[in-house]
Amino acid sequence: MSQLHERLSELQEKLRLGQITRRDFLRYATLLGVSVGAAEALAACAPKPGPTAVPPTKVPPTKVPPTAVAPSEPAPTAPPPVAEKQALPGHTLLVDPTKCTGCLNCAVACSEKWLAEYFPNEAKHLMSLEFSRIRPMRFQLVDVVNVCYDCRLYQWAEGSSKAPCEQVCPQAALTVVPVGEGKPGFTGNGYLNVDRDLCTGLDLCGRCLEICEDQFGSGISFDPIEKKAQICSRCGGLPACVEACPEPLALQFYPLMTNGRMFAQTPADLAESLYNKIYDKFGRV
Ligand code: SF4
Ligand code: SF4
Ligand code: SF4
């Protein structure tokens, strides 16, 4: 039995015993190189624990006073909101950190897609999250899944309405691919993309990375084979990451805004929603 199979069997056993959640199982399995679909199938195959016998307890009957309340109709429940799976005109894809659980299914889907697109031979035996355009990054003490914010300069203040990375690229390798151009499902629809034939790469340049890091922690990364720049192209409007994300609203299309200020909230409001998310999750409030 290969090491991978042994490791997957261990994870299945832990899932069966309730020592890890299904989401943890999917994350660990995909980090081991298993595709999201295969990981979901393996999670479904994990044997369920049998019913446990509960010793009978003697509970004294409690007297319930009769009530004269008529049975009420159950309140109709609204269907949970779901994110759009495709780009809306004038909108861009962003991560909502208050909804994202950090499972990294998005990063696995993104890296698989772009690795197969640019390095089909390597894709047969290689899997690395370094090909992903959506990645976990450390901000202060918190790891947050991050993607390019599709920001733009202020024409009136900075003399350009391009993206900062597009503005500083000496090769004009970073450009917006207009609607009707590009490769469907990969680039186009007014989203940025890197022309890999023009990009001179991290060792000779890296200016796009520098300017973006000044602001956001970086929407730019570099593939580990040719070290060419990578940016989220919003898959030309058909994002693989949104398809793969199990959280209905963690990845959403937001109206295109300047400098990525997507949360029209005060810092205090944003901090409070993050606090509630973290402490609700761990049952401390
Ligand atoms: S890569 Fe960075 S600088 Fe370029 S558009 Fe995205 S967020 Fe802005
Ligand atoms: S690394 Fe490539 S895309 Fe980035 S600024 Fe340099 S040439 Fe342009
Ligand atoms: S939209 Fe496409 S390129 Fe951007 S992070 Fe998602 S899968 Fe990657």
mmCIF file of N, CA and C and ligand atoms in Angstrom, residues 165 168-174 194 198-202 205-209 220 222 227-229, ligand 2:
data_model
loop_
_atom_site.group_PDB
_atom_site.id
_atom_site.type_symbol
_atom_site.label_atom_id
_atom_site.label_comp_id
_atom_site.label_asym_id
_atom_site.label_seq_id
_atom_site.Cartn_x
_atom_site.Cartn_y
_atom_site.Cartn_z
ATOM 1 N N CYS A 165 -0.345 47.440 -10.802
ATOM 2 C CA CYS A 165 0.582 46.450 -11.373
ATOM 3 C C CYS A 165 0.685 46.625 -12.884
ATOM 4 N N VAL A 168 2.881 49.753 -13.701
ATOM 5 C CA VAL A 168 4.339 49.715 -13.513
ATOM 6 C C VAL A 168 5.030 48.650 -14.370
ATOM 7 N N CYS A 169 4.283 47.771 -14.999
ATOM 8 C CA CYS A 169 4.923 46.683 -15.751
ATOM 9 C C CYS A 169 5.718 47.255 -16.932
ATOM 10 N N PRO A 170 7.022 47.069 -16.980
ATOM 11 C CA PRO A 170 7.819 47.659 -18.065
ATOM 12 C C PRO A 170 7.632 46.942 -19.394
ATOM 13 N N GLN A 171 7.015 45.768 -19.354
ATOM 14 C CA GLN A 171 6.849 44.982 -20.578
ATOM 15 C C GLN A 171 5.435 45.072 -21.149
ATOM 16 N N ALA A 172 4.561 45.808 -20.494
ATOM 17 C CA ALA A 172 3.134 45.819 -20.854
ATOM 18 C C ALA A 172 2.587 44.390 -20.920
ATOM 19 N N ALA A 173 3.081 43.569 -19.972
ATOM 20 C CA ALA A 173 2.630 42.171 -19.945
ATOM 21 C C ALA A 173 1.314 42.021 -19.209
ATOM 22 N N LEU A 174 1.041 42.948 -18.305
ATOM 23 C CA LEU A 174 -0.193 42.897 -17.520
ATOM 24 C C LEU A 174 -1.215 43.811 -18.167
ATOM 25 N N VAL A 194 -1.883 38.182 -17.323
ATOM 26 C CA VAL A 194 -0.462 38.329 -17.637
ATOM 27 C C VAL A 194 -0.177 37.615 -18.956
ATOM 28 N N LEU A 198 5.440 37.956 -22.713
ATOM 29 C CA LEU A 198 6.049 39.264 -22.492
ATOM 30 C C LEU A 198 6.696 39.385 -21.114
ATOM 31 N N CYS A 199 6.134 38.713 -20.115
ATOM 32 C CA CYS A 199 6.640 38.840 -18.743
ATOM 33 C C CYS A 199 8.068 38.282 -18.650
ATOM 34 N N THR A 200 8.964 39.065 -18.040
ATOM 35 C CA THR A 200 10.354 38.611 -17.892
ATOM 36 C C THR A 200 10.587 37.887 -16.572
ATOM 37 N N GLY A 201 9.591 37.889 -15.701
ATOM 38 C CA GLY A 201 9.656 37.018 -14.529
ATOM 39 C C GLY A 201 10.249 37.639 -13.284
ATOM 40 N N LEU A 202 10.216 36.849 -12.231
ATOM 41 C CA LEU A 202 10.603 37.333 -10.902
ATOM 42 C C LEU A 202 12.091 37.661 -10.810
ATOM 43 N N CYS A 205 12.595 40.983 -12.857
ATOM 44 C CA CYS A 205 11.709 42.141 -12.699
ATOM 45 C C CYS A 205 10.966 42.101 -11.355
ATOM 46 N N GLY A 206 9.748 41.608 -11.346
ATOM 47 C CA GLY A 206 8.977 41.523 -10.093
ATOM 48 C C GLY A 206 8.371 42.840 -9.648
ATOM 49 N N ARG A 207 8.274 43.832 -10.554
ATOM 50 C CA ARG A 207 7.761 45.140 -10.127
ATOM 51 C C ARG A 207 6.278 45.089 -9.778
ATOM 52 N N CYS A 208 5.536 44.249 -10.481
ATOM 53 C CA CYS A 208 4.102 44.130 -10.170
ATOM 54 C C CYS A 208 3.901 43.636 -8.742
ATOM 55 N N LEU A 209 4.734 42.695 -8.346
ATOM 56 C CA LEU A 209 4.640 42.158 -6.982
ATOM 57 C C LEU A 209 4.936 43.249 -5.948
ATOM 58 N N ILE A 220 -0.402 39.179 -6.690
ATOM 59 C CA ILE A 220 0.530 38.639 -7.695
ATOM 60 C C ILE A 220 1.327 37.500 -7.067
ATOM 61 N N PHE A 222 4.089 33.972 -8.446
ATOM 62 C CA PHE A 222 4.936 33.528 -9.559
ATOM 63 C C PHE A 222 4.929 32.008 -9.600
ATOM 64 N N LYS A 227 8.790 30.954 -13.191
ATOM 65 C CA LYS A 227 8.806 32.174 -12.365
ATOM 66 C C LYS A 227 8.195 33.368 -13.091
ATOM 67 N N LYS A 228 7.145 33.111 -13.885
ATOM 68 C CA LYS A 228 6.400 34.197 -14.525
ATOM 69 C C LYS A 228 5.269 34.634 -13.604
ATOM 70 N N ALA A 229 4.870 35.912 -13.761
ATOM 71 C CA ALA A 229 3.831 36.455 -12.875
ATOM 72 C C ALA A 229 2.487 35.778 -13.121
HETATM 73 S S1 SF4 B 2 7.217 40.468 -13.379
HETATM 74 FE FE1 SF4 B 2 6.297 40.321 -15.437
HETATM 75 S S2 SF4 B 2 4.161 41.057 -15.209
HETATM 76 FE FE2 SF4 B 2 5.302 41.685 -13.366
HETATM 77 S S3 SF4 B 2 5.968 43.793 -13.821
HETATM 78 FE FE3 SF4 B 2 7.662 42.409 -14.422
HETATM 79 S S4 SF4 B 2 7.323 41.934 -16.590
HETATM 80 FE FE4 SF4 B 2 5.415 42.827 -15.783
#
